[in-house]
């Protein structure tokens, strides 16, 4: 039987991946997303409420469902990127990568020598992958992915340099911050025409460089639109809003 495709294999091989977004730091909610059909779930340590303990438990819960394990780190916290890899992350999203220097710092934390400076001890990650440690070492630099968030004019200007850093596997666009910074703080317009135009151009340049393009989507229509623009990884569906909306709908359906 062929080996099941890794997340890296899917994203580099042209498969579209839609990831759920876990902000609430409740491992069983991440698991429920997996059981509901999301083949990938991203745990958010930037704006979400996750910490190391909740990620540890949510990755184990996701492993029960066979869903891919992704996480976003806080701004500039590259030590946490290494730590999340050690406890089983298959892909890390780093926010506000605005320069080549930012990208180098991120890549160094993500990759073992000779590409980077990641320190050794991925026992839990290997366990969740069903790998022996030597196999993890052999595959990790290729199969654990580093996506640099592009969400400012500085990042757009530095895109080619960021994409050229060895160990940076691709980008992940944050349309809210992108719209906010493009407008100099005057407006938030993640679905607006200018944000959409810039996001499409970022996908084009990233794919031309042979790297993976990911983006956060505010609506399901945006998932399809961004896929058509060339994106490989689309984030859509946040536990917090899904639960809020479902609770609201359930209560409203009661006729008293
Ligand atoms: C943004 O839209 O700025 C994001 O970071 C999405 O999470
Ligand atoms: Mg952002």
PDB file of C-alpha atoms and ligand atoms in Angstrom:
ATOM      1  CA  UNK A   1       0.000   0.000   0.000  1.00  0.00           C
ATOM      2  CA  UNK A   2       1.358   3.495  -0.769  1.00  0.00           C
ATOM      3  CA  UNK A   3       2.368   5.643   2.221  1.00  0.00           C
ATOM      4  CA  UNK A   4      -0.362   8.138   3.137  1.00  0.00           C
ATOM      5  CA  UNK A   5       0.521  11.575   1.780  1.00  0.00           C
ATOM      6  CA  UNK A   6       2.157  13.950   4.217  1.00  0.00           C
ATOM      7  CA  UNK A   7       0.882  17.504   4.535  1.00  0.00           C
ATOM      8  CA  UNK A   8       4.035  18.672   2.724  1.00  0.00           C
ATOM      9  CA  UNK A   9       3.387  16.123  -0.029  1.00  0.00           C
ATOM     10  CA  UNK A  10      -0.161  17.385  -0.472  1.00  0.00           C
ATOM     11  CA  UNK A  11       0.736  21.084  -0.490  1.00  0.00           C
ATOM     12  CA  UNK A  12       3.716  20.657  -2.818  1.00  0.00           C
ATOM     13  CA  UNK A  13       1.828  18.220  -5.013  1.00  0.00           C
ATOM     14  CA  UNK A  14      -0.992  20.609  -5.904  1.00  0.00           C
ATOM     15  CA  UNK A  15      -3.694  19.370  -3.509  1.00  0.00           C
ATOM     16  CA  UNK A  16      -5.836  22.061  -1.904  1.00  0.00           C
ATOM     17  CA  UNK A  17      -5.932  21.856   1.892  1.00  0.00           C
ATOM     18  CA  UNK A  18      -8.545  23.670   3.997  1.00  0.00           C
ATOM     19  CA  UNK A  19      -7.594  24.069   7.639  1.00  0.00           C
ATOM     20  CA  UNK A  20      -9.930  24.763  10.521  1.00  0.00           C
ATOM     21  CA  UNK A  21      -8.805  27.434  12.989  1.00  0.00           C
ATOM     22  CA  UNK A  22      -8.661  26.671  16.711  1.00  0.00           C
ATOM     23  CA  UNK A  23      -8.581  29.681  19.039  1.00  0.00           C
ATOM     24  CA  UNK A  24     -10.341  28.333  22.118  1.00  0.00           C
ATOM     25  CA  UNK A  25      -7.620  26.042  23.460  1.00  0.00           C
ATOM     26  CA  UNK A  26     -10.091  23.221  24.055  1.00  0.00           C
ATOM     27  CA  UNK A  27      -8.515  20.048  22.638  1.00  0.00           C
ATOM     28  CA  UNK A  28     -11.809  18.257  22.092  1.00  0.00           C
ATOM     29  CA  UNK A  29     -13.042  21.143  19.921  1.00  0.00           C
ATOM     30  CA  UNK A  30     -10.010  20.698  17.663  1.00  0.00           C
ATOM     31  CA  UNK A  31     -10.761  16.969  17.583  1.00  0.00           C
ATOM     32  CA  UNK A  32     -14.398  17.675  16.675  1.00  0.00           C
ATOM     33  CA  UNK A  33     -13.209  19.753  13.721  1.00  0.00           C
ATOM     34  CA  UNK A  34     -11.159  16.767  12.596  1.00  0.00           C
ATOM     35  CA  UNK A  35     -14.115  14.435  13.048  1.00  0.00           C
ATOM     36  CA  UNK A  36     -16.325  16.911  11.154  1.00  0.00           C
ATOM     37  CA  UNK A  37     -14.131  16.609   8.082  1.00  0.00           C
ATOM     38  CA  UNK A  38     -11.324  19.145   8.390  1.00  0.00           C
ATOM     39  CA  UNK A  39      -8.218  17.268   7.296  1.00  0.00           C
ATOM     40  CA  UNK A  40      -6.072  19.965   8.949  1.00  0.00           C
ATOM     41  CA  UNK A  41      -6.529  22.170  12.017  1.00  0.00           C
ATOM     42  CA  UNK A  42      -4.401  25.182  13.010  1.00  0.00           C
ATOM     43  CA  UNK A  43      -3.942  25.981  16.711  1.00  0.00           C
ATOM     44  CA  UNK A  44      -3.443  29.713  17.245  1.00  0.00           C
ATOM     45  CA  UNK A  45      -0.925  30.954  19.837  1.00  0.00           C
ATOM     46  CA  UNK A  46      -0.844  34.493  18.398  1.00  0.00           C
ATOM     47  CA  UNK A  47      -4.404  35.757  18.825  1.00  0.00           C
ATOM     48  CA  UNK A  48      -5.969  32.512  20.036  1.00  0.00           C
ATOM     49  CA  UNK A  49      -5.839  31.212  23.610  1.00  0.00           C
ATOM     50  CA  UNK A  50      -3.590  28.202  23.065  1.00  0.00           C
ATOM     51  CA  UNK A  51      -0.462  27.541  25.114  1.00  0.00           C
ATOM     52  CA  UNK A  52       2.026  24.682  25.149  1.00  0.00           C
ATOM     53  CA  UNK A  53      -0.167  22.455  27.334  1.00  0.00           C
ATOM     54  CA  UNK A  54      -3.291  22.943  25.217  1.00  0.00           C
ATOM     55  CA  UNK A  55      -1.300  22.353  22.003  1.00  0.00           C
ATOM     56  CA  UNK A  56       0.180  19.175  23.478  1.00  0.00           C
ATOM     57  CA  UNK A  57      -3.305  17.830  24.197  1.00  0.00           C
ATOM     58  CA  UNK A  58      -4.956  19.139  21.010  1.00  0.00           C
ATOM     59  CA  UNK A  59      -2.262  17.538  18.814  1.00  0.00           C
ATOM     60  CA  UNK A  60      -2.926  14.211  20.511  1.00  0.00           C
ATOM     61  CA  UNK A  61      -6.670  14.698  19.954  1.00  0.00           C
ATOM     62  CA  UNK A  62      -6.075  15.564  16.288  1.00  0.00           C
ATOM     63  CA  UNK A  63      -3.915  12.466  15.870  1.00  0.00           C
ATOM     64  CA  UNK A  64      -7.005  10.407  16.788  1.00  0.00           C
ATOM     65  CA  UNK A  65      -8.750  11.832  13.727  1.00  0.00           C
ATOM     66  CA  UNK A  66      -5.837  11.652  11.286  1.00  0.00           C
ATOM     67  CA  UNK A  67      -6.034  15.427  10.698  1.00  0.00           C
ATOM     68  CA  UNK A  68      -2.859  17.376  10.042  1.00  0.00           C
ATOM     69  CA  UNK A  69      -1.442  19.370  12.957  1.00  0.00           C
ATOM     70  CA  UNK A  70      -0.677  23.044  12.274  1.00  0.00           C
ATOM     71  CA  UNK A  71       0.024  25.964  14.616  1.00  0.00           C
ATOM     72  CA  UNK A  72       0.632  29.705  14.558  1.00  0.00           C
ATOM     73  CA  UNK A  73       3.235  31.159  16.934  1.00  0.00           C
ATOM     74  CA  UNK A  74       3.209  34.610  18.607  1.00  0.00           C
ATOM     75  CA  UNK A  75       5.112  37.406  16.798  1.00  0.00           C
ATOM     76  CA  UNK A  76       8.865  36.809  16.823  1.00  0.00           C
ATOM     77  CA  UNK A  77       8.646  33.791  19.160  1.00  0.00           C
ATOM     78  CA  UNK A  78      10.794  31.452  17.132  1.00  0.00           C
ATOM     79  CA  UNK A  79      11.788  29.361  20.183  1.00  0.00           C
ATOM     80  CA  UNK A  80       8.133  28.375  20.441  1.00  0.00           C
ATOM     81  CA  UNK A  81       8.206  27.306  16.775  1.00  0.00           C
ATOM     82  CA  UNK A  82      10.907  24.707  17.600  1.00  0.00           C
ATOM     83  CA  UNK A  83       9.000  23.604  20.665  1.00  0.00           C
ATOM     84  CA  UNK A  84       5.749  23.113  18.766  1.00  0.00           C
ATOM     85  CA  UNK A  85       7.602  21.058  16.158  1.00  0.00           C
ATOM     86  CA  UNK A  86       8.939  18.881  18.969  1.00  0.00           C
ATOM     87  CA  UNK A  87       5.422  18.190  20.223  1.00  0.00           C
ATOM     88  CA  UNK A  88       4.105  17.329  16.781  1.00  0.00           C
ATOM     89  CA  UNK A  89       3.451  20.337  14.532  1.00  0.00           C
ATOM     90  CA  UNK A  90       3.650  19.538  10.818  1.00  0.00           C
ATOM     91  CA  UNK A  91       3.496  23.204   9.766  1.00  0.00           C
ATOM     92  CA  UNK A  92       4.167  26.467  11.597  1.00  0.00           C
ATOM     93  CA  UNK A  93       2.812  29.868  10.582  1.00  0.00           C
ATOM     94  CA  UNK A  94       4.906  32.827  11.821  1.00  0.00           C
ATOM     95  CA  UNK A  95       3.127  36.211  11.895  1.00  0.00           C
ATOM     96  CA  UNK A  96       4.633  39.552  10.816  1.00  0.00           C
ATOM     97  CA  UNK A  97       7.659  38.296   8.895  1.00  0.00           C
ATOM     98  CA  UNK A  98       8.610  41.670   7.466  1.00  0.00           C
ATOM     99  CA  UNK A  99      12.232  41.260   6.372  1.00  0.00           C
ATOM    100  CA  UNK A 100      14.864  38.802   5.261  1.00  0.00           C
ATOM    101  CA  UNK A 101      16.298  38.916   8.818  1.00  0.00           C
ATOM    102  CA  UNK A 102      12.901  37.903  10.278  1.00  0.00           C
ATOM    103  CA  UNK A 103      12.713  35.037   7.777  1.00  0.00           C
ATOM    104  CA  UNK A 104      16.218  33.833   8.628  1.00  0.00           C
ATOM    105  CA  UNK A 105      15.406  33.789  12.358  1.00  0.00           C
ATOM    106  CA  UNK A 106      12.247  31.773  11.684  1.00  0.00           C
ATOM    107  CA  UNK A 107      13.946  29.314   9.319  1.00  0.00           C
ATOM    108  CA  UNK A 108      16.826  28.734  11.733  1.00  0.00           C
ATOM    109  CA  UNK A 109      14.353  27.645  14.439  1.00  0.00           C
ATOM    110  CA  UNK A 110      12.445  25.405  12.023  1.00  0.00           C
ATOM    111  CA  UNK A 111      15.175  23.385  10.304  1.00  0.00           C
ATOM    112  CA  UNK A 112      17.961  21.092  11.486  1.00  0.00           C
ATOM    113  CA  UNK A 113      21.537  21.715  10.290  1.00  0.00           C
ATOM    114  CA  UNK A 114      22.807  22.335   7.710  1.00  0.00           C
ATOM    115  CA  UNK A 115      19.729  24.413   6.743  1.00  0.00           C
ATOM    116  CA  UNK A 116      19.048  25.844  10.201  1.00  0.00           C
ATOM    117  CA  UNK A 117      19.863  25.597  13.887  1.00  0.00           C
ATOM    118  CA  UNK A 118      16.950  23.567  15.265  1.00  0.00           C
ATOM    119  CA  UNK A 119      17.945  21.695  18.413  1.00  0.00           C
ATOM    120  CA  UNK A 120      17.298  17.958  18.734  1.00  0.00           C
ATOM    121  CA  UNK A 121      14.581  16.201  20.762  1.00  0.00           C
ATOM    122  CA  UNK A 122      11.456  15.502  18.643  1.00  0.00           C
ATOM    123  CA  UNK A 123      10.377  12.436  20.615  1.00  0.00           C
ATOM    124  CA  UNK A 124       6.684  13.310  20.795  1.00  0.00           C
ATOM    125  CA  UNK A 125       6.531  14.426  17.150  1.00  0.00           C
ATOM    126  CA  UNK A 126       8.080  11.162  15.958  1.00  0.00           C
ATOM    127  CA  UNK A 127       5.644   9.238  18.168  1.00  0.00           C
ATOM    128  CA  UNK A 128       2.611  11.045  16.691  1.00  0.00           C
ATOM    129  CA  UNK A 129       3.944  10.451  13.161  1.00  0.00           C
ATOM    130  CA  UNK A 130       4.591   6.771  13.898  1.00  0.00           C
ATOM    131  CA  UNK A 131       8.247   7.279  13.000  1.00  0.00           C
ATOM    132  CA  UNK A 132      11.516   6.095  14.501  1.00  0.00           C
ATOM    133  CA  UNK A 133      13.788   9.009  15.479  1.00  0.00           C
ATOM    134  CA  UNK A 134      16.275   8.448  12.605  1.00  0.00           C
ATOM    135  CA  UNK A 135      13.353   8.588  10.144  1.00  0.00           C
ATOM    136  CA  UNK A 136      12.135  11.815  11.704  1.00  0.00           C
ATOM    137  CA  UNK A 137      15.616  13.326  11.279  1.00  0.00           C
ATOM    138  CA  UNK A 138      15.786  12.143   7.666  1.00  0.00           C
ATOM    139  CA  UNK A 139      12.410  13.651   6.727  1.00  0.00           C
ATOM    140  CA  UNK A 140      11.899  16.645   9.060  1.00  0.00           C
ATOM    141  CA  UNK A 141      13.554  19.425   7.078  1.00  0.00           C
ATOM    142  CA  UNK A 142      11.469  18.577   4.003  1.00  0.00           C
ATOM    143  CA  UNK A 143       8.236  17.644   5.711  1.00  0.00           C
ATOM    144  CA  UNK A 144       7.799  20.157   8.532  1.00  0.00           C
ATOM    145  CA  UNK A 145       6.832  23.402   6.853  1.00  0.00           C
ATOM    146  CA  UNK A 146       7.681  27.017   7.664  1.00  0.00           C
ATOM    147  CA  UNK A 147       5.177  29.559   6.339  1.00  0.00           C
ATOM    148  CA  UNK A 148       6.054  33.264   6.731  1.00  0.00           C
ATOM    149  CA  UNK A 149       3.084  35.575   7.210  1.00  0.00           C
ATOM    150  CA  UNK A 150       2.960  38.419   4.709  1.00  0.00           C
ATOM    151  CA  UNK A 151       0.724  41.124   6.109  1.00  0.00           C
ATOM    152  CA  UNK A 152       2.476  44.487   5.719  1.00  0.00           C
ATOM    153  CA  UNK A 153       3.874  46.691   2.918  1.00  0.00           C
ATOM    154  CA  UNK A 154       7.395  45.964   4.267  1.00  0.00           C
ATOM    155  CA  UNK A 155       6.784  42.237   3.855  1.00  0.00           C
ATOM    156  CA  UNK A 156       5.487  42.752   0.310  1.00  0.00           C
ATOM    157  CA  UNK A 157       8.595  44.756  -0.555  1.00  0.00           C
ATOM    158  CA  UNK A 158      10.827  42.024   0.921  1.00  0.00           C
ATOM    159  CA  UNK A 159       8.853  39.091  -0.550  1.00  0.00           C
ATOM    160  CA  UNK A 160      11.497  37.878  -2.999  1.00  0.00           C
ATOM    161  CA  UNK A 161      14.199  37.984  -0.291  1.00  0.00           C
ATOM    162  CA  UNK A 162      11.913  36.179   2.183  1.00  0.00           C
ATOM    163  CA  UNK A 163      11.038  33.466  -0.351  1.00  0.00           C
ATOM    164  CA  UNK A 164      14.724  32.994  -1.177  1.00  0.00           C
ATOM    165  CA  UNK A 165      15.683  32.141   2.425  1.00  0.00           C
ATOM    166  CA  UNK A 166      16.565  28.416   2.629  1.00  0.00           C
ATOM    167  CA  UNK A 167      14.109  26.775   5.002  1.00  0.00           C
ATOM    168  CA  UNK A 168      11.192  29.097   4.237  1.00  0.00           C
ATOM    169  CA  UNK A 169       8.675  26.810   2.531  1.00  0.00           C
ATOM    170  CA  UNK A 170       6.118  29.443   1.631  1.00  0.00           C
ATOM    171  CA  UNK A 171       3.898  32.269   2.776  1.00  0.00           C
ATOM    172  CA  UNK A 172       0.636  32.698   4.633  1.00  0.00           C
ATOM    173  CA  UNK A 173      -1.321  35.879   4.001  1.00  0.00           C
ATOM    174  CA  UNK A 174      -3.218  37.628   6.795  1.00  0.00           C
ATOM    175  CA  UNK A 175      -5.840  39.723   4.971  1.00  0.00           C
ATOM    176  CA  UNK A 176      -6.936  41.685   8.040  1.00  0.00           C
ATOM    177  CA  UNK A 177      -3.492  43.010   8.940  1.00  0.00           C
ATOM    178  CA  UNK A 178      -2.670  43.348   5.256  1.00  0.00           C
ATOM    179  CA  UNK A 179      -5.671  45.633   4.696  1.00  0.00           C
ATOM    180  CA  UNK A 180      -4.985  47.551   7.908  1.00  0.00           C
ATOM    181  CA  UNK A 181      -1.325  48.194   7.119  1.00  0.00           C
ATOM    182  CA  UNK A 182      -1.976  48.975   3.439  1.00  0.00           C
ATOM    183  CA  UNK A 183      -4.452  51.628   4.621  1.00  0.00           C
ATOM    184  CA  UNK A 184      -2.001  53.023   7.172  1.00  0.00           C
ATOM    185  CA  UNK A 185      -4.327  52.011   9.982  1.00  0.00           C
ATOM    186  CA  UNK A 186      -7.321  53.853   8.522  1.00  0.00           C
ATOM    187  CA  UNK A 187      -9.506  50.839   7.669  1.00  0.00           C
ATOM    188  CA  UNK A 188      -9.929  47.119   8.079  1.00  0.00           C
ATOM    189  CA  UNK A 189     -11.062  45.590   4.782  1.00  0.00           C
ATOM    190  CA  UNK A 190      -9.910  41.958   4.505  1.00  0.00           C
ATOM    191  CA  UNK A 191     -12.360  41.178   1.688  1.00  0.00           C
ATOM    192  CA  UNK A 192     -11.916  44.476  -0.180  1.00  0.00           C
ATOM    193  CA  UNK A 193     -10.848  44.870  -3.800  1.00  0.00           C
ATOM    194  CA  UNK A 194      -7.335  46.151  -3.030  1.00  0.00           C
ATOM    195  CA  UNK A 195      -6.624  43.416  -0.462  1.00  0.00           C
ATOM    196  CA  UNK A 196      -7.896  40.821  -2.942  1.00  0.00           C
ATOM    197  CA  UNK A 197      -5.718  42.211  -5.735  1.00  0.00           C
ATOM    198  CA  UNK A 198      -2.597  42.229  -3.530  1.00  0.00           C
ATOM    199  CA  UNK A 199      -3.330  38.721  -2.213  1.00  0.00           C
ATOM    200  CA  UNK A 200      -3.652  37.363  -5.772  1.00  0.00           C
ATOM    201  CA  UNK A 201      -0.337  38.972  -6.690  1.00  0.00           C
ATOM    202  CA  UNK A 202       1.325  37.429  -3.605  1.00  0.00           C
ATOM    203  CA  UNK A 203       0.088  33.974  -4.646  1.00  0.00           C
ATOM    204  CA  UNK A 204       1.375  34.505  -8.185  1.00  0.00           C
ATOM    205  CA  UNK A 205       4.848  35.539  -7.011  1.00  0.00           C
ATOM    206  CA  UNK A 206       5.037  32.740  -4.434  1.00  0.00           C
ATOM    207  CA  UNK A 207       4.026  30.025  -6.892  1.00  0.00           C
ATOM    208  CA  UNK A 208       6.494  31.467  -9.450  1.00  0.00           C
ATOM    209  CA  UNK A 209       9.200  30.961  -6.804  1.00  0.00           C
ATOM    210  CA  UNK A 210       8.101  27.312  -6.452  1.00  0.00           C
ATOM    211  CA  UNK A 211       6.836  27.735  -2.878  1.00  0.00           C
ATOM    212  CA  UNK A 212       3.592  27.088  -0.973  1.00  0.00           C
ATOM    213  CA  UNK A 213       0.928  29.808  -0.724  1.00  0.00           C
ATOM    214  CA  UNK A 214      -1.514  29.923   2.188  1.00  0.00           C
ATOM    215  CA  UNK A 215      -4.105  32.477   3.266  1.00  0.00           C
ATOM    216  CA  UNK A 216      -6.687  33.121   5.969  1.00  0.00           C
ATOM    217  CA  UNK A 217     -10.243  33.337   4.572  1.00  0.00           C
ATOM    218  CA  UNK A 218     -13.132  35.239   6.155  1.00  0.00           C
ATOM    219  CA  UNK A 219     -15.843  33.474   4.105  1.00  0.00           C
ATOM    220  CA  UNK A 220     -16.298  30.172   2.287  1.00  0.00           C
ATOM    221  CA  UNK A 221     -16.550  32.138  -0.985  1.00  0.00           C
ATOM    222  CA  UNK A 222     -13.033  33.418  -0.290  1.00  0.00           C
ATOM    223  CA  UNK A 223     -11.787  29.822   0.018  1.00  0.00           C
ATOM    224  CA  UNK A 224     -12.872  29.092  -3.563  1.00  0.00           C
ATOM    225  CA  UNK A 225     -11.683  32.478  -4.831  1.00  0.00           C
ATOM    226  CA  UNK A 226      -8.244  32.101  -3.249  1.00  0.00           C
ATOM    227  CA  UNK A 227      -7.907  28.559  -4.562  1.00  0.00           C
ATOM    228  CA  UNK A 228      -8.575  29.937  -8.055  1.00  0.00           C
ATOM    229  CA  UNK A 229      -5.933  32.620  -7.429  1.00  0.00           C
ATOM    230  CA  UNK A 230      -3.370  29.850  -6.860  1.00  0.00           C
ATOM    231  CA  UNK A 231      -3.411  29.318  -3.100  1.00  0.00           C
ATOM    232  CA  UNK A 232      -2.672  25.818  -1.759  1.00  0.00           C
ATOM    233  CA  UNK A 233      -3.700  26.234   1.899  1.00  0.00           C
ATOM    234  CA  UNK A 234      -6.857  28.062   2.930  1.00  0.00           C
ATOM    235  CA  UNK A 235      -7.819  28.626   6.580  1.00  0.00           C
ATOM    236  CA  UNK A 236     -11.541  28.876   7.126  1.00  0.00           C
ATOM    237  CA  UNK A 237     -13.784  28.151  10.112  1.00  0.00           C
ATOM    238  CA  UNK A 238     -12.819  29.370  13.588  1.00  0.00           C
ATOM    239  CA  UNK A 239     -14.081  27.414  16.601  1.00  0.00           C
ATOM    240  CA  UNK A 240     -15.015  30.565  18.506  1.00  0.00           C
ATOM    241  CA  UNK A 241     -17.284  31.915  15.786  1.00  0.00           C
ATOM    242  CA  UNK A 242     -18.629  28.508  14.803  1.00  0.00           C
ATOM    243  CA  UNK A 243     -19.726  27.851  18.370  1.00  0.00           C
ATOM    244  CA  UNK A 244     -21.101  31.364  18.837  1.00  0.00           C
ATOM    245  CA  UNK A 245     -23.145  31.047  15.632  1.00  0.00           C
ATOM    246  CA  UNK A 246     -24.350  27.520  16.401  1.00  0.00           C
ATOM    247  CA  UNK A 247     -25.345  28.509  19.943  1.00  0.00           C
ATOM    248  CA  UNK A 248     -27.170  31.551  18.636  1.00  0.00           C
ATOM    249  CA  UNK A 249     -28.997  29.502  16.016  1.00  0.00           C
ATOM    250  CA  UNK A 250     -29.961  26.792  18.531  1.00  0.00           C
ATOM    251  CA  UNK A 251     -31.363  29.304  20.976  1.00  0.00           C
ATOM    252  CA  UNK A 252     -33.179  31.239  18.273  1.00  0.00           C
ATOM    253  CA  UNK A 253     -34.764  28.021  17.009  1.00  0.00           C
ATOM    254  CA  UNK A 254     -36.537  27.575  20.356  1.00  0.00           C
ATOM    255  CA  UNK A 255     -39.858  29.275  19.983  1.00  0.00           C
ATOM    256  CA  UNK A 256     -40.025  30.628  23.538  1.00  0.00           C
TER     257      UNK A 256
HETATM  258  C1  LIG B   1      -4.812  38.457   9.482  1.00  0.00           C
HETATM  259  O1  LIG B   1      -5.766  38.434   8.707  1.00  0.00           O
HETATM  260  O2  LIG B   1      -4.125  39.460   9.716  1.00  0.00           O
HETATM  261  C2  LIG B   1      -4.453  37.240  10.173  1.00  0.00           C
HETATM  262  O3  LIG B   1      -3.453  37.215  10.850  1.00  0.00           O
HETATM  263  C3  LIG B   1      -5.369  36.066  10.045  1.00  0.00           C
HETATM  264  O4  LIG B   1      -5.352  35.279  11.177  1.00  0.00           O
HETATM  265 MG1  LIG B   2      -2.517  39.075  11.199  1.00  0.00          MG
END
